[in-house]
């Protein structure tokens, strides 16, 4: 049972499941040698120290670390700050700005095509974060980057024991500043590691099966009793998106859209817009989805004030 790998995960996760195989992931073109992702830094100087620390920690290329190295992150700094935070195909962009009294601290939008992430936008709202602590700013940047890689929440209870990683919601952000070993193990299950040595472990009733996630050139790895634990998922032929489709995605993911996001039938919601539906809602965060048809959709995870 894969759910026994990481007992801290919830039974229900806003990103779709509680095992690495249930999550939306970026198309892995590296034969399970980790995720290679370009990140566009569209942040003002006041955010740089938080962003650089978060990127360094998520990349985890310290050879002495016990955590697997599952990410290779290439950061490109925008020469000029773009207040529109333009979505970029097959990249993540991280932006800050005064997005107004919209009830959110941070948002991550992911555009998804046939189950694969094709673009991500992380927004940091200075309206609420400007005068907050360094701890909350660091936690928020780390958290929104994690969503951009495809991760969900580790725990959604703000009042229980802190888990010590930034994907865990907390009322004490100083305790959850960085990713931890469990985050990297989960990413390894999703993407493999940069050395190509990532392994799964499945505990059965009578035995334990262990092996490589996948081998170069193979599409699947099948195991005893016909159980397929890992399938290297890939978009067939890199489907294209028309200019009009991408423009629609970019508009829906832009801060100028004021993040919309709630089903229009929920009349009391201040940001209600037609076409969006709730996936999950609590007093501290919301997850929304808009299905654009033809295999395209946007999932937005909103960290509320």
CSV table of C-alpha atoms in Angstrom, one decimal:
chain,number,residue,atom,x,y,z
A,1,UNK,CA,0.0,0.0,0.0
A,2,UNK,CA,1.8,3.2,-1.2
A,3,UNK,CA,-0.1,5.2,1.4
A,4,UNK,CA,2.1,3.6,4.1
A,5,UNK,CA,5.3,5.2,2.6
A,6,UNK,CA,4.5,8.6,4.1
A,7,UNK,CA,2.1,8.2,7.0
A,8,UNK,CA,2.0,11.9,7.6
A,9,UNK,CA,-0.1,12.6,4.5
A,10,UNK,CA,-3.8,13.2,4.6
A,11,UNK,CA,-6.3,10.7,3.3
A,12,UNK,CA,-7.5,13.5,0.9
A,13,UNK,CA,-5.1,16.0,-0.7
A,14,UNK,CA,-6.1,19.1,-2.5
A,15,UNK,CA,-3.7,18.2,-5.4
A,16,UNK,CA,-5.5,14.9,-6.0
A,17,UNK,CA,-4.1,12.1,-3.9
A,18,UNK,CA,-1.8,10.9,-1.1
A,19,UNK,CA,0.8,9.1,-3.1
A,20,UNK,CA,3.3,10.4,-5.6
A,21,UNK,CA,1.5,8.7,-8.4
A,22,UNK,CA,-1.8,10.6,-7.9
A,23,UNK,CA,-0.3,14.1,-8.3
A,24,UNK,CA,-0.1,16.3,-11.3
A,25,UNK,CA,3.6,16.4,-12.4
A,26,UNK,CA,5.7,18.2,-14.9
A,27,UNK,CA,6.4,16.2,-18.0
A,28,UNK,CA,9.6,14.2,-17.1
A,29,UNK,CA,11.9,14.2,-20.1
A,30,UNK,CA,14.9,13.0,-18.2
A,31,UNK,CA,14.3,9.3,-17.9
A,32,UNK,CA,13.5,9.6,-14.2
A,33,UNK,CA,16.6,11.6,-13.4
A,34,UNK,CA,14.8,14.2,-11.5
A,35,UNK,CA,12.9,17.3,-12.7
A,36,UNK,CA,14.8,20.0,-14.6
A,37,UNK,CA,12.8,23.2,-14.4
A,38,UNK,CA,13.4,26.8,-15.5
A,39,UNK,CA,12.2,29.4,-12.9
A,40,UNK,CA,11.8,33.0,-13.8
A,41,UNK,CA,12.6,35.4,-11.0
A,42,UNK,CA,10.3,38.4,-11.4
A,43,UNK,CA,10.7,39.7,-7.8
A,44,UNK,CA,11.6,43.0,-6.5
A,45,UNK,CA,15.0,43.2,-4.6
A,46,UNK,CA,13.3,43.0,-1.2
A,47,UNK,CA,12.2,39.5,-1.9
A,48,UNK,CA,15.5,38.2,-3.3
A,49,UNK,CA,17.0,36.8,-0.1
A,50,UNK,CA,13.9,34.7,0.6
A,51,UNK,CA,13.7,33.5,-2.9
A,52,UNK,CA,17.4,32.6,-3.3
A,53,UNK,CA,17.4,30.7,0.0
A,54,UNK,CA,14.3,28.8,-1.0
A,55,UNK,CA,15.7,27.8,-4.4
A,56,UNK,CA,19.0,26.7,-2.9
A,57,UNK,CA,17.2,24.6,-0.3
A,58,UNK,CA,14.8,23.0,-2.8
A,59,UNK,CA,17.6,22.2,-5.3
A,60,UNK,CA,19.4,20.3,-2.5
A,61,UNK,CA,22.7,19.7,-4.4
A,62,UNK,CA,24.8,19.3,-1.3
A,63,UNK,CA,26.6,16.0,-1.7
A,64,UNK,CA,26.6,15.5,2.1
A,65,UNK,CA,22.8,15.7,2.4
A,66,UNK,CA,21.0,12.5,3.1
A,67,UNK,CA,18.0,13.7,1.1
A,68,UNK,CA,17.8,12.7,-2.6
A,69,UNK,CA,18.5,15.3,-5.2
A,70,UNK,CA,15.3,15.4,-7.3
A,71,UNK,CA,15.4,18.9,-8.7
A,72,UNK,CA,17.7,20.8,-11.1
A,73,UNK,CA,16.5,24.5,-11.0
A,74,UNK,CA,17.7,27.0,-13.5
A,75,UNK,CA,16.8,30.6,-12.4
A,76,UNK,CA,16.6,33.4,-14.9
A,77,UNK,CA,16.2,36.9,-13.5
A,78,UNK,CA,13.9,39.2,-15.4
A,79,UNK,CA,15.9,42.3,-16.4
A,80,UNK,CA,12.9,44.5,-15.8
A,81,UNK,CA,10.3,43.8,-13.2
A,82,UNK,CA,7.0,42.9,-14.9
A,83,UNK,CA,4.0,43.9,-12.8
A,84,UNK,CA,1.8,41.8,-15.1
A,85,UNK,CA,3.7,38.6,-14.2
A,86,UNK,CA,3.3,37.1,-17.6
A,87,UNK,CA,2.8,33.3,-17.7
A,88,UNK,CA,5.5,31.5,-19.6
A,89,UNK,CA,5.0,28.1,-21.2
A,90,UNK,CA,6.8,25.2,-19.6
A,91,UNK,CA,8.3,27.4,-16.9
A,92,UNK,CA,7.5,28.6,-13.4
A,93,UNK,CA,7.5,32.3,-12.8
A,94,UNK,CA,7.6,33.8,-9.2
A,95,UNK,CA,6.2,37.4,-8.7
A,96,UNK,CA,5.4,39.8,-6.0
A,97,UNK,CA,3.2,42.9,-6.0
A,98,UNK,CA,0.6,44.8,-4.1
A,99,UNK,CA,-2.4,42.7,-5.3
A,100,UNK,CA,-4.8,44.5,-3.0
A,101,UNK,CA,-7.1,43.4,-0.2
A,102,UNK,CA,-7.9,40.1,-1.9
A,103,UNK,CA,-7.7,37.9,1.3
A,104,UNK,CA,-4.7,36.0,0.1
A,105,UNK,CA,-1.0,36.0,1.2
A,106,UNK,CA,0.2,33.7,-1.6
A,107,UNK,CA,-1.2,31.8,-4.6
A,108,UNK,CA,0.2,29.1,-6.9
A,109,UNK,CA,-1.5,28.6,-10.2
A,110,UNK,CA,-0.7,25.5,-12.3
A,111,UNK,CA,-1.8,25.1,-15.9
A,112,UNK,CA,-2.4,21.4,-16.6
A,113,UNK,CA,-2.6,19.7,-20.0
A,114,UNK,CA,-3.7,16.0,-20.0
A,115,UNK,CA,-2.7,15.6,-16.4
A,116,UNK,CA,0.7,17.3,-16.8
A,117,UNK,CA,1.8,20.7,-15.5
A,118,UNK,CA,2.8,22.9,-18.4
A,119,UNK,CA,3.1,26.3,-16.5
A,120,UNK,CA,3.2,27.6,-13.0
A,121,UNK,CA,2.8,31.1,-11.5
A,122,UNK,CA,3.5,31.9,-7.8
A,123,UNK,CA,2.2,35.2,-6.5
A,124,UNK,CA,3.3,36.9,-3.3
A,125,UNK,CA,0.9,39.6,-2.1
A,126,UNK,CA,2.7,42.6,-0.7
A,127,UNK,CA,-0.5,44.1,0.5
A,128,UNK,CA,-0.5,41.6,3.4
A,129,UNK,CA,3.2,40.4,3.5
A,130,UNK,CA,5.0,43.8,3.3
A,131,UNK,CA,5.2,44.3,7.1
A,132,UNK,CA,5.1,40.6,8.1
A,133,UNK,CA,8.0,38.7,9.7
A,134,UNK,CA,10.9,37.3,7.8
A,135,UNK,CA,9.7,33.9,9.0
A,136,UNK,CA,6.3,34.2,7.3
A,137,UNK,CA,7.9,35.5,4.1
A,138,UNK,CA,10.4,32.7,3.9
A,139,UNK,CA,7.7,30.1,4.7
A,140,UNK,CA,5.4,31.6,2.0
A,141,UNK,CA,8.1,31.6,-0.8
A,142,UNK,CA,9.2,28.0,0.1
A,143,UNK,CA,5.5,26.9,0.2
A,144,UNK,CA,4.5,28.4,-3.1
A,145,UNK,CA,7.6,27.0,-4.9
A,146,UNK,CA,6.6,23.5,-3.5
A,147,UNK,CA,3.2,23.8,-5.1
A,148,UNK,CA,4.8,24.8,-8.3
A,149,UNK,CA,6.8,21.5,-8.4
A,150,UNK,CA,3.5,19.6,-8.0
A,151,UNK,CA,3.5,19.0,-4.2
A,152,UNK,CA,0.4,19.3,-2.1
A,153,UNK,CA,0.1,20.0,1.6
A,154,UNK,CA,1.7,17.8,4.2
A,155,UNK,CA,-0.8,18.8,6.9
A,156,UNK,CA,-3.6,21.3,6.9
A,157,UNK,CA,-4.2,21.8,10.6
A,158,UNK,CA,-2.7,25.1,11.7
A,159,UNK,CA,-2.9,24.2,15.4
A,160,UNK,CA,-1.3,20.8,15.7
A,161,UNK,CA,2.4,19.9,16.1
A,162,UNK,CA,4.6,21.5,13.4
A,163,UNK,CA,6.2,19.0,11.0
A,164,UNK,CA,9.2,21.2,10.3
A,165,UNK,CA,8.7,21.6,6.6
A,166,UNK,CA,7.3,24.5,4.6
A,167,UNK,CA,4.5,22.4,3.0
A,168,UNK,CA,2.9,22.0,6.5
A,169,UNK,CA,0.5,24.8,7.5
A,170,UNK,CA,1.4,26.4,10.8
A,171,UNK,CA,0.7,29.3,13.0
A,172,UNK,CA,4.4,29.4,13.8
A,173,UNK,CA,6.1,29.9,10.4
A,174,UNK,CA,9.6,30.1,12.1
A,175,UNK,CA,9.2,26.3,12.6
A,176,UNK,CA,8.5,25.6,9.0
A,177,UNK,CA,11.0,27.6,6.9
A,178,UNK,CA,12.4,25.0,4.6
A,179,UNK,CA,11.8,21.7,2.8
A,180,UNK,CA,12.7,18.5,4.8
A,181,UNK,CA,13.7,14.9,4.0
A,182,UNK,CA,10.0,13.8,3.6
A,183,UNK,CA,9.5,16.5,0.8
A,184,UNK,CA,12.6,15.3,-1.1
A,185,UNK,CA,11.6,11.6,-0.8
A,186,UNK,CA,8.2,12.5,-2.2
A,187,UNK,CA,9.7,14.4,-5.1
A,188,UNK,CA,12.0,11.5,-5.8
A,189,UNK,CA,9.0,9.3,-6.1
A,190,UNK,CA,7.5,11.7,-8.5
A,191,UNK,CA,10.5,12.5,-10.7
A,192,UNK,CA,13.4,10.2,-9.8
A,193,UNK,CA,16.7,11.6,-8.7
A,194,UNK,CA,19.5,13.3,-10.7
A,195,UNK,CA,21.8,10.3,-10.3
A,196,UNK,CA,19.2,7.9,-11.8
A,197,UNK,CA,19.3,5.7,-8.8
A,198,UNK,CA,15.9,6.4,-7.2
A,199,UNK,CA,14.1,3.4,-5.9
A,200,UNK,CA,10.6,2.5,-4.7
A,201,UNK,CA,9.8,0.2,-1.8
A,202,UNK,CA,6.5,-1.5,-1.6
A,203,UNK,CA,5.7,-3.4,1.6
A,204,UNK,CA,3.4,-6.4,0.8
A,205,UNK,CA,1.7,-8.8,3.1
A,206,UNK,CA,4.4,-11.5,2.7
A,207,UNK,CA,7.3,-9.7,1.2
A,208,UNK,CA,8.9,-6.4,0.3
A,209,UNK,CA,9.5,-5.5,-3.3
A,210,UNK,CA,12.3,-3.0,-4.2
A,211,UNK,CA,13.7,-1.8,-7.5
A,212,UNK,CA,14.5,1.1,-9.7
A,213,UNK,CA,11.7,3.5,-10.5
A,214,UNK,CA,12.3,3.1,-14.2
A,215,UNK,CA,15.1,2.3,-16.6
A,216,UNK,CA,16.3,4.5,-19.5
A,217,UNK,CA,14.3,3.9,-22.6
A,218,UNK,CA,11.4,2.1,-20.9
A,219,UNK,CA,8.0,3.5,-20.5
A,220,UNK,CA,6.9,1.4,-17.6
A,221,UNK,CA,8.3,-1.0,-15.0
A,222,UNK,CA,6.0,-3.8,-13.9
A,223,UNK,CA,6.3,-5.8,-10.8
A,224,UNK,CA,5.2,-9.1,-9.3
A,225,UNK,CA,1.5,-10.0,-9.5
A,226,UNK,CA,1.0,-7.5,-12.3
A,227,UNK,CA,1.3,-4.5,-10.0
A,228,UNK,CA,2.5,-1.3,-11.8
A,229,UNK,CA,4.0,0.9,-9.1
A,230,UNK,CA,5.6,3.5,-11.3
A,231,UNK,CA,4.9,4.6,-14.8
A,232,UNK,CA,7.1,7.1,-16.5
A,233,UNK,CA,4.4,9.5,-17.7
A,234,UNK,CA,5.0,11.7,-20.8
A,235,UNK,CA,2.9,13.9,-22.9
A,236,UNK,CA,2.4,12.2,-26.2
A,237,UNK,CA,4.5,14.2,-28.7
A,238,UNK,CA,4.4,17.4,-26.7
A,239,UNK,CA,0.9,18.6,-27.7
A,240,UNK,CA,0.9,22.2,-28.8
A,241,UNK,CA,-1.3,24.9,-27.5
A,242,UNK,CA,-2.6,27.6,-29.8
A,243,UNK,CA,-1.8,31.3,-29.2
A,244,UNK,CA,-5.5,31.9,-28.2
A,245,UNK,CA,-5.5,29.0,-25.7
A,246,UNK,CA,-2.3,30.2,-24.1
A,247,UNK,CA,-3.6,33.8,-24.0
A,248,UNK,CA,-6.6,32.6,-22.1
A,249,UNK,CA,-4.4,30.6,-19.7
A,250,UNK,CA,-2.2,33.6,-19.1
A,251,UNK,CA,-5.1,35.9,-18.4
A,252,UNK,CA,-6.7,33.6,-15.9
A,253,UNK,CA,-3.3,33.1,-14.1
A,254,UNK,CA,-2.4,36.8,-14.0
A,255,UNK,CA,-2.6,38.9,-10.8
A,256,UNK,CA,-4.6,41.5,-12.7
A,257,UNK,CA,-7.4,38.9,-12.9
A,258,UNK,CA,-7.7,39.3,-9.1
A,259,UNK,CA,-7.7,35.7,-8.9
A,260,UNK,CA,-11.2,35.0,-9.4
A,261,UNK,CA,-11.7,31.9,-8.2
A,262,UNK,CA,-14.7,30.6,-6.8
A,263,UNK,CA,-17.8,28.9,-8.2
A,264,UNK,CA,-20.3,31.6,-9.1
A,265,UNK,CA,-22.9,29.7,-7.2
A,266,UNK,CA,-21.1,30.5,-4.0
A,267,UNK,CA,-22.7,34.0,-3.7
A,268,UNK,CA,-21.0,35.0,-0.5
A,269,UNK,CA,-17.5,34.6,-1.9
A,270,UNK,CA,-16.0,38.0,-2.7
A,271,UNK,CA,-14.0,36.7,-5.7
A,272,UNK,CA,-16.8,34.5,-7.2
A,273,UNK,CA,-16.5,34.2,-11.0
A,274,UNK,CA,-18.3,32.0,-13.4
A,275,UNK,CA,-16.4,28.9,-14.5
A,276,UNK,CA,-14.4,28.2,-11.4
A,277,UNK,CA,-15.3,25.4,-8.9
A,278,UNK,CA,-14.1,24.6,-5.4
A,279,UNK,CA,-11.9,21.6,-4.9
A,280,UNK,CA,-11.4,22.3,-1.2
A,281,UNK,CA,-12.1,25.2,1.1
A,282,UNK,CA,-11.1,25.8,4.8
A,283,UNK,CA,-10.8,29.0,6.8
A,284,UNK,CA,-7.0,29.2,5.9
A,285,UNK,CA,-6.8,28.1,2.3
A,286,UNK,CA,-8.8,27.3,-0.8
A,287,UNK,CA,-8.2,25.2,-3.9
A,288,UNK,CA,-10.1,26.1,-7.2
A,289,UNK,CA,-10.2,24.6,-10.6
A,290,UNK,CA,-11.3,25.8,-14.0
A,291,UNK,CA,-11.7,23.3,-16.8
A,292,UNK,CA,-10.9,24.9,-20.1
A,293,UNK,CA,-11.7,21.9,-22.3
A,294,UNK,CA,-9.5,19.9,-24.7
A,295,UNK,CA,-7.4,18.5,-21.8
A,296,UNK,CA,-6.6,22.0,-20.3
A,297,UNK,CA,-7.3,23.2,-16.8
A,298,UNK,CA,-6.0,25.5,-14.2
A,299,UNK,CA,-5.7,24.6,-10.5
A,300,UNK,CA,-5.1,27.4,-8.0
A,301,UNK,CA,-4.1,26.9,-4.4
A,302,UNK,CA,-4.7,30.0,-2.3
A,303,UNK,CA,-3.1,30.7,1.1
A,304,UNK,CA,-5.5,33.0,2.9
A,305,UNK,CA,-4.8,35.7,5.4
